Structures are given as structure tokens and as C-alpha cells.
Coordinates of C-alpha atoms in Angstrom, one line a residue:
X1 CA 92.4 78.4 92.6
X2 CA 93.2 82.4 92.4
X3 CA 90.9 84.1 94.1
X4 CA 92.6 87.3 94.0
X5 CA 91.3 90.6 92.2
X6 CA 93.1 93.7 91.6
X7 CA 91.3 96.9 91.4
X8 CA 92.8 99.5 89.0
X9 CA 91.8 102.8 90.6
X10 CA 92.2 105.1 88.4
X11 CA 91.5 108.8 89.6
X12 CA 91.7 112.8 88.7
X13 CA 95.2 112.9 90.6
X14 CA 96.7 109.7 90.9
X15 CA 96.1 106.3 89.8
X16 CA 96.2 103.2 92.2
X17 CA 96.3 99.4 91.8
X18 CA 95.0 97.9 95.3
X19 CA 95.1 93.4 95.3
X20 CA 92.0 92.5 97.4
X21 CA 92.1 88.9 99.1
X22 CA 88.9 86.7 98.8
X23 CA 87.6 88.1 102.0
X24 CA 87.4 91.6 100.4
X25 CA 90.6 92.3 102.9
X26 CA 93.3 94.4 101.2
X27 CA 96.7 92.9 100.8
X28 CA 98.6 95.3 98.7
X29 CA 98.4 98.7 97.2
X30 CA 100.3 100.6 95.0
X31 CA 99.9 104.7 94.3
X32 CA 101.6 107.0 92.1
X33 CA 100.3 110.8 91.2
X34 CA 100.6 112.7 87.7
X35 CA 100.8 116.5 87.1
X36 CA 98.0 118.6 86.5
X37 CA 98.3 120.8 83.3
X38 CA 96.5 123.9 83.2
X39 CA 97.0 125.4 79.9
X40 CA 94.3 128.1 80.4
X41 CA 92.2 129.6 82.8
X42 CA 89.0 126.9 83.4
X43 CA 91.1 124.5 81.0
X44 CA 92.4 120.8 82.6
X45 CA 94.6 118.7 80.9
X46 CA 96.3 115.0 81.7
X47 CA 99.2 113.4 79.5
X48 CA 97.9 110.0 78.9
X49 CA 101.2 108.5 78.8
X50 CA 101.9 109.6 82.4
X51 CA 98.6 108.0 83.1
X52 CA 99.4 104.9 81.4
X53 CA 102.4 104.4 83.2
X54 CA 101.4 105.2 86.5
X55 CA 99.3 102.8 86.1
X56 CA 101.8 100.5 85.6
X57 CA 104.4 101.3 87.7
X58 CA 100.8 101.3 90.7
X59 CA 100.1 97.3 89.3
X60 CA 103.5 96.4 89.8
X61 CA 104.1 97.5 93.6
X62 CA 100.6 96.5 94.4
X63 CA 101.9 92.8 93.4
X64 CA 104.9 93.5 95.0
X65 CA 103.6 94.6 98.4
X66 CA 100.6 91.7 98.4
X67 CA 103.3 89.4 97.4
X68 CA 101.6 88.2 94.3
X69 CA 102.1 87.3 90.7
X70 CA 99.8 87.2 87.6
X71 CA 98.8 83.8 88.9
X72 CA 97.5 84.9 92.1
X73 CA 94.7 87.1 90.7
X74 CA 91.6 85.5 89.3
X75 CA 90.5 89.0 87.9
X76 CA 91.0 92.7 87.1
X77 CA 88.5 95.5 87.6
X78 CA 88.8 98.8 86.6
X79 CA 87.4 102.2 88.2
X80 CA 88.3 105.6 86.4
X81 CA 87.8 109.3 86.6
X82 CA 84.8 109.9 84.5
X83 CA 83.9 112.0 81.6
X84 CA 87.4 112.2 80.8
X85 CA 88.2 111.8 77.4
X86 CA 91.5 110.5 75.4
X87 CA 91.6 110.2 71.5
X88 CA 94.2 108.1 69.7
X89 CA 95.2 106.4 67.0
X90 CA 93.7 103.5 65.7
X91 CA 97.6 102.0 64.7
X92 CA 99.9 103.1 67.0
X93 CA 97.5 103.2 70.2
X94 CA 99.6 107.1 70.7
X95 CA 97.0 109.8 71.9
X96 CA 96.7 112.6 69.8
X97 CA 96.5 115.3 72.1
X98 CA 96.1 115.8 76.3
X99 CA 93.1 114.1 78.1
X100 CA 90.7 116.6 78.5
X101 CA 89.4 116.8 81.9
X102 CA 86.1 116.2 83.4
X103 CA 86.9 119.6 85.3
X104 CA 87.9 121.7 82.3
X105 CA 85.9 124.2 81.1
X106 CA 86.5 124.9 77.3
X107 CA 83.0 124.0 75.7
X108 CA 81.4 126.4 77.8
X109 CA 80.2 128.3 74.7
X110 CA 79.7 125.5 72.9
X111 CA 77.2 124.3 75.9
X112 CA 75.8 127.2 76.0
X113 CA 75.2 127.7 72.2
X114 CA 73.2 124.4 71.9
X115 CA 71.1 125.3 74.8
X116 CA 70.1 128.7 72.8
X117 CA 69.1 126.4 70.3
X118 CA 66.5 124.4 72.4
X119 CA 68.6 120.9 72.2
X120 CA 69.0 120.7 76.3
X121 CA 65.3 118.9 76.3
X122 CA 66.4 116.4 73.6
X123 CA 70.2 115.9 75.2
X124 CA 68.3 115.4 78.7
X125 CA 65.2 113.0 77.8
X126 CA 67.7 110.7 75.9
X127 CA 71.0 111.4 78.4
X128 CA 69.5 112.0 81.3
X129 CA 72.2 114.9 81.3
X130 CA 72.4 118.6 80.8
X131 CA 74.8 120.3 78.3
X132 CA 77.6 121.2 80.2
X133 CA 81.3 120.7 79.6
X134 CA 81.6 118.3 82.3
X135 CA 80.4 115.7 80.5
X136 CA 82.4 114.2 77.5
X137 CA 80.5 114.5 74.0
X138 CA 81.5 118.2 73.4
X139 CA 85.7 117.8 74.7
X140 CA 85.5 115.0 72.4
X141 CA 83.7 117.5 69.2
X142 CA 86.2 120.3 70.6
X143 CA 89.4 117.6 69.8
X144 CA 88.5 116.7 66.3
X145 CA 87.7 120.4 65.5
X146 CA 91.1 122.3 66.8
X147 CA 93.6 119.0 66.4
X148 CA 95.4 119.1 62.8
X149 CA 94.2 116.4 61.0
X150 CA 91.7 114.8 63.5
X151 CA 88.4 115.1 62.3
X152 CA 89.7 113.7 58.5
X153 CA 91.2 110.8 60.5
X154 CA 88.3 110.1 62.6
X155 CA 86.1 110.4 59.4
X156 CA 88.1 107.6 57.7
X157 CA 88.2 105.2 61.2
X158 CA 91.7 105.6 62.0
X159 CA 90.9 107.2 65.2
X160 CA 89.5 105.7 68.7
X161 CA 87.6 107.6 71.5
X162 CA 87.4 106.5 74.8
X163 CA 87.4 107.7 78.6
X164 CA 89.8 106.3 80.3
X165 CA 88.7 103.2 81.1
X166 CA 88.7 102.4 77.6
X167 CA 92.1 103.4 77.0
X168 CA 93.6 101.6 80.1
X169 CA 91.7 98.0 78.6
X170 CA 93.2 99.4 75.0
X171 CA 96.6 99.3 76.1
X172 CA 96.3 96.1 78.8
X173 CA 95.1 93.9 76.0
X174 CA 97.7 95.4 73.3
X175 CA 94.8 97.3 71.0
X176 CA 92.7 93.5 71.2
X177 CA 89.4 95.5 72.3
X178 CA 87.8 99.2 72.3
X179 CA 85.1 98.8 74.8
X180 CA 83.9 100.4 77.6
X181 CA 81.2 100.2 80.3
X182 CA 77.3 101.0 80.4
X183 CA 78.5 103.7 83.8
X184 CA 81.0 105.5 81.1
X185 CA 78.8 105.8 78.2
X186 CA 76.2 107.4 80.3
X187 CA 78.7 110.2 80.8
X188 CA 79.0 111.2 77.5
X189 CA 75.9 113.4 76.6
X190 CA 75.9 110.2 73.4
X191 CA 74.5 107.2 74.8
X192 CA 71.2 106.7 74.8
X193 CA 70.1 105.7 78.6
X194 CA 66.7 104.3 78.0
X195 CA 67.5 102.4 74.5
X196 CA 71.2 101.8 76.0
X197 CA 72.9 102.7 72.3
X198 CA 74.8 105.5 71.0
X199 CA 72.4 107.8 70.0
X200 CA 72.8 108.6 66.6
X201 CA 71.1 111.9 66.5
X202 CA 72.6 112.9 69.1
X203 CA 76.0 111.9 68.1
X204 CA 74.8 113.7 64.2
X205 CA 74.7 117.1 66.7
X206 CA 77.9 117.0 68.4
X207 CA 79.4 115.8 65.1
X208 CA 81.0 112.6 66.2
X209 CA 81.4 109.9 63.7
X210 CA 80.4 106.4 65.3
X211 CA 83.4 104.6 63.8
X212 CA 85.5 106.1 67.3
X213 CA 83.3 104.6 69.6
X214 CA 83.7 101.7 71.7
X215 CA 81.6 98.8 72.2
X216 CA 79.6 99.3 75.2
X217 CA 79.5 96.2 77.8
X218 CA 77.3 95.5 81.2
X219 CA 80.0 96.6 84.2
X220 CA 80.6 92.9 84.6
X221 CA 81.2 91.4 81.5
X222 CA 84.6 89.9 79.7
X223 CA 86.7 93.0 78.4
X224 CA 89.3 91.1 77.5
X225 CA 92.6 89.4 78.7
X226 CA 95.7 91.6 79.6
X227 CA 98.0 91.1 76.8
X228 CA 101.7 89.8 76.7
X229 CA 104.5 91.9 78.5
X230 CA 102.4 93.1 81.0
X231 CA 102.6 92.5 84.8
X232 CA 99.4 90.6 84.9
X233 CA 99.8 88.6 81.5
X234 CA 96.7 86.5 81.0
X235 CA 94.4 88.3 83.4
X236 CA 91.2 88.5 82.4
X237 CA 89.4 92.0 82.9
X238 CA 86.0 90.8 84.0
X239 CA 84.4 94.5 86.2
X240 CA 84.1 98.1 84.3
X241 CA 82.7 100.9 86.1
X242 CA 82.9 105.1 86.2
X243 CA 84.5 106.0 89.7
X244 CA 81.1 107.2 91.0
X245 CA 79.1 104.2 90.4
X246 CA 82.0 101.6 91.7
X247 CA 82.3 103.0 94.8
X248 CA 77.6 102.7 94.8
X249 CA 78.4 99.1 94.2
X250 CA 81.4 99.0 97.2
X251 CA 79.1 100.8 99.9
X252 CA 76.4 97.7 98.8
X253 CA 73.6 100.7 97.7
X254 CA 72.1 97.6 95.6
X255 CA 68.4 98.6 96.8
X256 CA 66.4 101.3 95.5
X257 CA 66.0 104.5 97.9
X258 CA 69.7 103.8 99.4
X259 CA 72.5 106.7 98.6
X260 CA 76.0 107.2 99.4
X261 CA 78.4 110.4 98.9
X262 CA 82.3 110.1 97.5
X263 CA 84.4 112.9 98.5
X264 CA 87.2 113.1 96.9
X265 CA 88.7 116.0 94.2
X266 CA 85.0 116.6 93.7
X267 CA 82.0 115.4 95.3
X268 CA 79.2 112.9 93.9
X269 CA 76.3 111.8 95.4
X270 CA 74.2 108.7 94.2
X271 CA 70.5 107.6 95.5
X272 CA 69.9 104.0 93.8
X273 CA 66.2 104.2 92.1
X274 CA 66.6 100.8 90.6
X275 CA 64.9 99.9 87.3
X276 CA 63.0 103.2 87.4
X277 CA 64.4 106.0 85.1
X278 CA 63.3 109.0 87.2
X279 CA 63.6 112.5 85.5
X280 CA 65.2 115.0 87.8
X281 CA 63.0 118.0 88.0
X282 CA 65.3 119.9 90.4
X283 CA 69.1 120.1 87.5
X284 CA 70.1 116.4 89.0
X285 CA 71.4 114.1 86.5
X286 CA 69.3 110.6 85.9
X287 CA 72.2 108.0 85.1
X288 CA 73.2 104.5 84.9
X289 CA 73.9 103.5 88.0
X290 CA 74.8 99.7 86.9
X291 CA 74.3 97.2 84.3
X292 CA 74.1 93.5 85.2
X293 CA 72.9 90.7 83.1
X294 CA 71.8 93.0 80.5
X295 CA 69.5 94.6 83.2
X296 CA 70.0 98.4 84.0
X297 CA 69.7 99.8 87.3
X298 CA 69.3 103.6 87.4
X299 CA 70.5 106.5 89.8
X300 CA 69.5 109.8 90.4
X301 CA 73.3 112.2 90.7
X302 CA 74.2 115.2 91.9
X303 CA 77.9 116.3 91.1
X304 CA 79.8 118.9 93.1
X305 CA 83.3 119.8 91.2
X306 CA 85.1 120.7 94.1
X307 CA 85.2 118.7 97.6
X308 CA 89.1 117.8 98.7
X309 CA 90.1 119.9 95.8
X310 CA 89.4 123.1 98.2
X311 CA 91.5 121.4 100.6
X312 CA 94.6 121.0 98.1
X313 CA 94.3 124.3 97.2
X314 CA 94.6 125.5 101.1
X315 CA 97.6 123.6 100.8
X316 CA 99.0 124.0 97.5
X317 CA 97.9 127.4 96.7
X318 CA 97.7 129.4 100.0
X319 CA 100.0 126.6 101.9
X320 CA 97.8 127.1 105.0
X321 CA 98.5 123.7 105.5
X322 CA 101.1 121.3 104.6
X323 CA 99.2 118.6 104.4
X324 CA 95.0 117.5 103.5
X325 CA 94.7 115.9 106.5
X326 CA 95.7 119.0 108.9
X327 CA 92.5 120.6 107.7
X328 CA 90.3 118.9 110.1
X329 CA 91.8 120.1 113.1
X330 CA 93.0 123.4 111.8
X331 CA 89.1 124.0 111.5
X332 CA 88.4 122.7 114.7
X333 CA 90.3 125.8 116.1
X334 CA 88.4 128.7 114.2
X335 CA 86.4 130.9 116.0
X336 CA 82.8 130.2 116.1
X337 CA 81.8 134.2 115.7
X338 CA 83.4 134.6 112.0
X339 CA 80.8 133.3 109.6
X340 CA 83.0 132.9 106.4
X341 CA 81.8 131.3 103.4
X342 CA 83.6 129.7 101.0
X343 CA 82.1 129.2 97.4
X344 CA 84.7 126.6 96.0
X345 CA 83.5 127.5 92.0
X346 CA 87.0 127.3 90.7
X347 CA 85.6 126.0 87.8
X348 CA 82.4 126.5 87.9
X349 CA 79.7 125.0 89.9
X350 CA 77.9 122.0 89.7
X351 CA 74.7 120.8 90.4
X352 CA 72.0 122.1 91.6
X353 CA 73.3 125.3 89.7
X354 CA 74.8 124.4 86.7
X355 CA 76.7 127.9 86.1
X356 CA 80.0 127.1 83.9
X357 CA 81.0 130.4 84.4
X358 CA 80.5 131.0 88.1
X359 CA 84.2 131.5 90.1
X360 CA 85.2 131.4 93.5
X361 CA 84.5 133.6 96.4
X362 CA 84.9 134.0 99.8
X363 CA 82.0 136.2 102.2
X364 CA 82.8 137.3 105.7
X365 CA 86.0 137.9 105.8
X366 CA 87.2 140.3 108.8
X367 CA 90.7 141.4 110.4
X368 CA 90.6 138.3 112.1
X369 CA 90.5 135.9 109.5
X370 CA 93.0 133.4 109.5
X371 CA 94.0 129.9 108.5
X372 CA 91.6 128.1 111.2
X373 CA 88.3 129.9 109.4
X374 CA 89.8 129.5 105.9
X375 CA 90.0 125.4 106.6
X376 CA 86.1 125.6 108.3
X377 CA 84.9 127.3 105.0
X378 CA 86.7 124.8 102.8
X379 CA 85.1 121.9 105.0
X380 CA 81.7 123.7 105.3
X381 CA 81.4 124.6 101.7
X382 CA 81.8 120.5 101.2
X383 CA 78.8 120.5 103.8
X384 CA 76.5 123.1 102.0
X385 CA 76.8 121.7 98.7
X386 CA 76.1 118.5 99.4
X387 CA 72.7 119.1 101.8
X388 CA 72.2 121.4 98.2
X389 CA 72.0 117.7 96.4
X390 CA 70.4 116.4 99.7
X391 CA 67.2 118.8 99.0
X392 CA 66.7 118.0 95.6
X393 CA 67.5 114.9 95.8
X394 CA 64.4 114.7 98.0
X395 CA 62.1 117.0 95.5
X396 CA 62.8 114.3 93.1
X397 CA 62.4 110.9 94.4
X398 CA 59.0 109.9 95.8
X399 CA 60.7 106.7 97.8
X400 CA 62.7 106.7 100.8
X401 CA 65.1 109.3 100.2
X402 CA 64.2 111.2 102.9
X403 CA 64.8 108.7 105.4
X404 CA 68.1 107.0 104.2
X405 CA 71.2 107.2 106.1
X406 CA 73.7 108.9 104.0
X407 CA 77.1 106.5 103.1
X408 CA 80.2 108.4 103.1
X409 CA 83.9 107.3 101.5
X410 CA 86.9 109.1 99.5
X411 CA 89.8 110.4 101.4
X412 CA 87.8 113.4 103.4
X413 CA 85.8 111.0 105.0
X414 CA 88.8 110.1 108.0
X415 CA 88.1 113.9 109.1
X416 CA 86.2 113.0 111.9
X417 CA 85.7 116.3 112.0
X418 CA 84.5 116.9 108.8
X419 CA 81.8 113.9 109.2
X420 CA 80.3 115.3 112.4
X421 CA 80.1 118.9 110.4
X422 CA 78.2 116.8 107.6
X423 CA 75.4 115.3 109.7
X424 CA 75.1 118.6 111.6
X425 CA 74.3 120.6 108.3
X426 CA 72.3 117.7 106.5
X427 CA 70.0 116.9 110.4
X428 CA 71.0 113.1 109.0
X429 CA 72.9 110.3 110.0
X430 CA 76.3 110.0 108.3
X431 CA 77.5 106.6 108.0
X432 CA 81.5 105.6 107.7
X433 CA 82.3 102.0 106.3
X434 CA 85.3 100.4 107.4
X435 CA 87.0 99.7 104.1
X436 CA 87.3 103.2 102.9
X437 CA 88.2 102.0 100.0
X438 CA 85.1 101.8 98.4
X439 CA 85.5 102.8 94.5
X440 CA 88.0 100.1 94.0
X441 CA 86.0 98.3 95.9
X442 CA 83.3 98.1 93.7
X443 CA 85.2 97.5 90.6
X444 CA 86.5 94.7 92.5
X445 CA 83.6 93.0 93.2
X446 CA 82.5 93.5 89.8
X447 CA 85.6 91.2 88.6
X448 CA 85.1 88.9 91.5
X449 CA 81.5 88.0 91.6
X450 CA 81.9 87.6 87.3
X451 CA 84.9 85.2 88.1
X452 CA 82.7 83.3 90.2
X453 CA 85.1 83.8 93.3
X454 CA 83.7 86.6 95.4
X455 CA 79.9 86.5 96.8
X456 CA 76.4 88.0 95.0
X457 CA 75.0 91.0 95.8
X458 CA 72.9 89.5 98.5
X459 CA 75.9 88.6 100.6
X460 CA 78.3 91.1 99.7
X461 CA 76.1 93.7 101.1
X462 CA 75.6 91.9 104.5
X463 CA 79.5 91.9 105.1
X464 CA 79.7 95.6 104.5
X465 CA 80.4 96.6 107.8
X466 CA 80.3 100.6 109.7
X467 CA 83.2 102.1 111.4
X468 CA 80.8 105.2 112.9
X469 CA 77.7 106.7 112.5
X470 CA 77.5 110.6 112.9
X471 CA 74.1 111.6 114.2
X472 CA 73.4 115.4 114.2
X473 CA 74.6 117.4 117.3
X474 CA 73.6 121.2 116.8
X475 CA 70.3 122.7 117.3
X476 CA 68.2 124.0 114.5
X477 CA 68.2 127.5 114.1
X478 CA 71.7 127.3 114.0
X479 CA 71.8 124.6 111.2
X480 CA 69.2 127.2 109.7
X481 CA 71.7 130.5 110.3
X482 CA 74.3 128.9 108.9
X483 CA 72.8 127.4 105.3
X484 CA 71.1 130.8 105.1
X485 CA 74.5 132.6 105.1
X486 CA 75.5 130.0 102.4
X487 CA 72.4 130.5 100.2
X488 CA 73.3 134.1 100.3
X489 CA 77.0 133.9 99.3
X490 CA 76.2 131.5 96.3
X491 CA 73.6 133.7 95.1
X492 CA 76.1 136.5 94.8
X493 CA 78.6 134.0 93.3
X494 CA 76.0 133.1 90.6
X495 CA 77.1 134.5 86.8
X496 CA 73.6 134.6 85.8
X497 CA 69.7 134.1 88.1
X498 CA 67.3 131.8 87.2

């Protein structure tokens, strides 16, 4: 029997397809990125196509390198960049204009508008989100209102919405289903976390008809079966989940009170609060963390926008470096008497702040700056933000928070480096898994444990496995010298107080 699953890792630069043998070992992987389109400043943009077939061209090599065929996997799951959202037609399956970003910043008046009007409350007790343009309801409204046609279209059904998720299981199964998961729809600023619906009042604000929505599934459910003239013909798509909550699910955080970090283009921390729905009184966001059996497990998030995205621009933009991994040891050389700050709000900044209009900035800077303290503020800023979630994080959740050990993945993660610089500024114990892999990860063992060939949560969790723990090293009033500094440079960075 196949035991097999493939994990479509679909993420804000590049999209992966990685085949994962029965013992959670990986066996092949495939990787292709797609451009970036920038059509204005604080505006992000993706060509679906190009997403679609990378996509593709990642499912084929990753078959290719595993040696596999269709046969060989038992199941797909799927992992995606969240809040990103495609619109397409109904008929031809073509999108009608760029996926808009979960970076880009367009609605920013549109956010900022409704929140004049009192509606944050209502949006948050329902969403368990703020009105901000990261999340997907108002790129969606923005599409149908400045796309000829779109909002007529969608009006008479001929129109689907979808993050990307949605479209990737619209195109695998050849237009068959429009679905997504319970993770995705939480992202939207529609779906009604607590009744686990589209909300139609909400949806009657943003002025989104309900005929372009998908049906909403648990994240291991049966999505459908990959249509003909595809590479995995016949493959059922059995494990949905946002990038953020899949790789929850692949560092095991399946008990209330554990919490684990991503760091990758942006960063995103989770702390599990299992069936409780607790309200963030410190601008966190209270989400879905998973849906199994028809039973909702809840998370309490804190989103940072830019993490390894500060890196590529070091590299792309200033071309201090020539490639991400240099940065580690380029700030491993910087001299410990420049206190330069980074505030990485390229496009704003996330939570705690929630300031859409915020921009970057860098403090300190003397004759001496060079590459080596432009690569330690990058890092550190990565550092600052996330003890930022850290605190709250801990003002909000009346468990164990303050006690767990902090699980770490995404591509920054190999900076030893960068980890030890983590537990210094947190005073916590970092924790590194050996399969860094851990978003597709989790969307894998969504597909597996449905297909009845991987393990239950139970013993899936006991075979994660730790590469290294980082335990803090520096004393305290220098932890407390250095997040002072970056208290200071984000309050000047701020657009607005309060």
C-alpha cells in the first residue's frame, strides 16, 4: 500500500512540493521561485499562473528526485501563504487580476475608514482579527471595486474567491471543488470563528457576495481527487492548512500552553490555547489554530511582516551579502560598541503595533557602520519583535505561556547564530527540531494521519525530535540595554501614539 504523502508548500517566494516517506523522512523535494511585482509603493502583487505552474513544475521534480509516481503517494496536503487572495472565473478557472498579497498595503484607508466607524469591535469579537490590510476580506472588496466588470460578475456567481489554497485544489481537481480550510477562512476578516460560518454581516460590510466563497472543510477532510493530466492523477487531497498553522501541527504544539515561531519572509508566532477562544487584550490575533473532527482548536498569533525578508533585502537591495545564509556570520563580526537598530516596517508593522503606515528606519548609525552591524540589526530586529509577541503573549494567556520553551523552524532558523541571539533577547530556551521542514510537515501529516497511514497526534508528537536547545547566555542588564534601545527606535518609527 502507498504510504507516501506529498506536501505542496506553497509560500510568499517560491512554491515547493517535498514527498515524505512513512517515517516522516523526506525522500524528495522540488523548489522553484516566482517574481515579486511591486506595482506601487506598499502594493504586492503575484501572477497566479506563475504560481500555478511552479507548482507544477515543484510536484514533478519532487517525484522525480523521490523516485515516485502517482501510485506511490497515498495523499496530498497542502500548506500556502495566507491571506493571499486570487479571484477567477467561474468558467475558465483564469484569474482576473494579480494575487494580492498578504504584505501589500492598499486598503490601508479602507482599514482605517471602518475603524472611524466603530466596526473594529464587531470585525474582532466575531474574527478574532483587527482591520488591517493584511488580512484578506478588504483586497478581496478592493478587486471587485477597481477590476472592469468584477463586482457585476461576482453579483451574478460567475466569479470564485479563494486564497491560494483554494485555487491550487481548483486547478488539481480541474474546477471539481471550491473549498478551502477552517486555518484559511479565519484569515479573512469573513468567517465567523466561534459559529465557524461566513459571517454574513460581516461579509454585507465588506460587500462581498457569498456566491464567491468556498466551502469551508476541517484541515483534514477529503478536498477532492487530483484530476486527469496531472502528475499525481487520482491523488486524493486529504490535509488543508494556512502556512502558520501547518508548521503548529509539524512542531507537535497539539497541547494547550505549547508555542512555536516560523521565520521565514515574515515572522508568526502561535501559542496553542486549545478549545478556549481567548480574546487578546494586548492587539494579538485569536485564530483557528486547527479543525479536526469537526472540533476547533484555537491559537492566540502574533504576526511580524518582516523576518528573512530584512535579510533579502541586505542582499538584494544593498547586496551586503550575496547570499541569506552569510548573514549569520557577517553579524557575528560587528562590533559590540555600535548599538544600531533596525526597524524592518517596509510595509508596515505588525503586531503588537498594528501601524499600516509605519516605514523603515535605522538608529545608531556612526562613521563606522558597515555591513557586519547592518546584518546584527537585521537579525536583532527579528529578535526584538518577536520577545514584542513574547510579552503579550504572556499578558494574554493565563496558562503556561510563560514557562514554555519556544519551537523555532523556517529557513533563519540554521543561523546558529541567530538562535543563540533569540534566547539571549527572549531569557528563554529556543528549541531547533530536526526536520526543519516543519510547515509541510504539518500539512503532511494532515494527509497522512486522514489516509490512515501516518500516526495520531499522540505518537506523532513523541517522534518529533530536537537538534539543539539555546538557553540564554548574556546577563540581564544587557538584555535590558539592548530592548530599551529597540523600544526607543520603534517609538520614533511609529506613524501615529497610542
Amino acid at each position: 500500500m502507498a504510504n507516501n504523502i506529498l506536501a505542496i508548500d506553497q509560500g510568499t517566494t517560491s512554491s515547493r512540493a517535498i514527498v515524505f516517506g512513512a517515517d516522516q523522512s523526506i525522500s524528495g523535494v522540488g523548489q522553484q521561485e516566482f517574481a515579486q511585482i511591486y506595482p506601487h509603493s506598499g502594493w504586492v502583487e503575484h501572477d497566479p499562473e506563475e504560481i500555478w505552474n511552479t507548482v507544477e513544475w515543484s510536484i514533478e521534480h519532487a517525484l522525480n528526485n523521490a523516485q515516485c509516481s502517482a501510485g506511490d503517494i497515498a495523499a496530498i496536503g497542502i500548506t500556502n501563504q495566507r491571506e493571499t487572495v486570487v479571484v477567477w472565473d467561474r468558467m475558465s478557472g483564469k484569474a482576473i487580476f494579480n494575487a494580492i498579497v498578504w504584505q501589500d498595503r492598499r486598503t490601508a484607508a479602507m482599514c482605517a475608514k471602518m475603524k472611524d466607524e466603530g466596526l473594529e469591535p464587531l470585525f474582532n469579537q466575531k474574527t478574532g482579527l483587527l482591520l488591517d490590510p493584511y488580512f484578506s476580506g478588504t483586497k478581496l472588496g478592493w478587486i471587485l471595486d477597481n477590476v472592469d466588470g468584477a463586482r457585476d460578475k461576482a453579483m451574478r456567481g460567475e466569479l470564485c474567491f479563494g486564497t491560494i489554497d483554494t485555487f491550487l485544489i481548483w486547478r488539481l481537481t480541474g474546477g471539481a471543488q471550491h473549498v478551502t480550510d477552517a486555518t484559511n477562512a479565519s484569515r479573512t476578516l469573513m468567517y465567523n470563528i466561534v459559529e465557524n460560518k461566513w459571517d454574513e454581516e460581516l461579509l454585507e460590510l465588506l460587500g462581498i457576495p457569498v456566491s464567491l466563497l468556498p466551502r469551508v472543510c476541517d484541515s483534514a477532510d477529503d478536498f477532492g481527487i487530483v484530476a486527469e493530466g496531472h502528475a499525481l492523477a487520482g491523488t486524493p487531497i486529504l490535509g488543508v492548512a494556512g502556512d502558520q498553522q501547518a508548521a503548529t501541527i509539524g512542531n507537535a504544539c497539539f497541547n494547550s500552553g505549547m508555542m512555536k515561531a516560523t521565520y521565514g519572509t515574515g515572522c508568526f508566532t502561535l501559542l496553542n490555547t486549545g478549545p478556549d477562544l481567548v480574546r487578546s487584550n494586548n492587539r494579538l490575533l485569536t485564530t483557528i489554530a486547527y479543525r479536526l473532527d469537526g472540533k476547533t482548536t484555537y491559537a492566540l498569533e502574533g504576526s511580524i511582516f518582516v523576518a528573512g525578508a530584512g535579510v533579502q533585502w541586505l542582499r538584494d537591495s544593498l547586496q551586503m551579502i550575496e547570499t541569506a545564509a552569510q548573514s549569520g556570520a557577517l553579524a557575528e563580526k560587528s562590533d559590540p560598541e555600535q548599538a544600531v537598530y533596525l526597524v524592518p516596517a517596509f510595509v508596515g508593522l505588525g503586531a503588537p503595533y498594528w501601524d499600516a503606515e509605519a516605514r523603515g528606519a535605522m538608529f545608531g548609525l556612526t562613521r563606522n557602520t558597515g555591513p557586519a552591524e547592518f546584518a546584527k540589526a537585521a537579525l536583532d530586529a527579528v529578535c526584538y519583535q518577536t520577545h514584542d509577541l513574547l510579552v503579550a503573549k504572556r499578558k494574554d494567556w493565563q496558562g503556561s505561556a510563560a514557562d514554555t520553551v519556544l519551537r523555532v523552524d523556517g529557513g533563519m532558523v540554521a543561523s546558529d547564530w541567530t538562535m543563540q541571539r533569540l534566547a539571549d533577547i527572549l531569557d528563554a530556551p529556543v528549541d531547533r527540531p530536526q526536520i526543519l521542514e516543519t510547515t509541510a510537515l504539518g500539512a503532511a501529516w494532515l494527509a497522512g494521519n486522514r489516509a490512515g497511514v501516518w500516526p495520531d497526534q499522540q505518537e506523532f508528537a513523541q517522534n518529533w525530535a530536537r537538534n539543539r536547545r539555546f538557553e540564554p547566555q548574556i546577563e540581564a542588564g544587557a538584555r535590558a540595554t539592548a530592548l530599551a534601545g529597540w523600544k526607543d527606535a520603534v517609538a520614533r518609527t511609529l506613524s501615529r501614539t497610542g
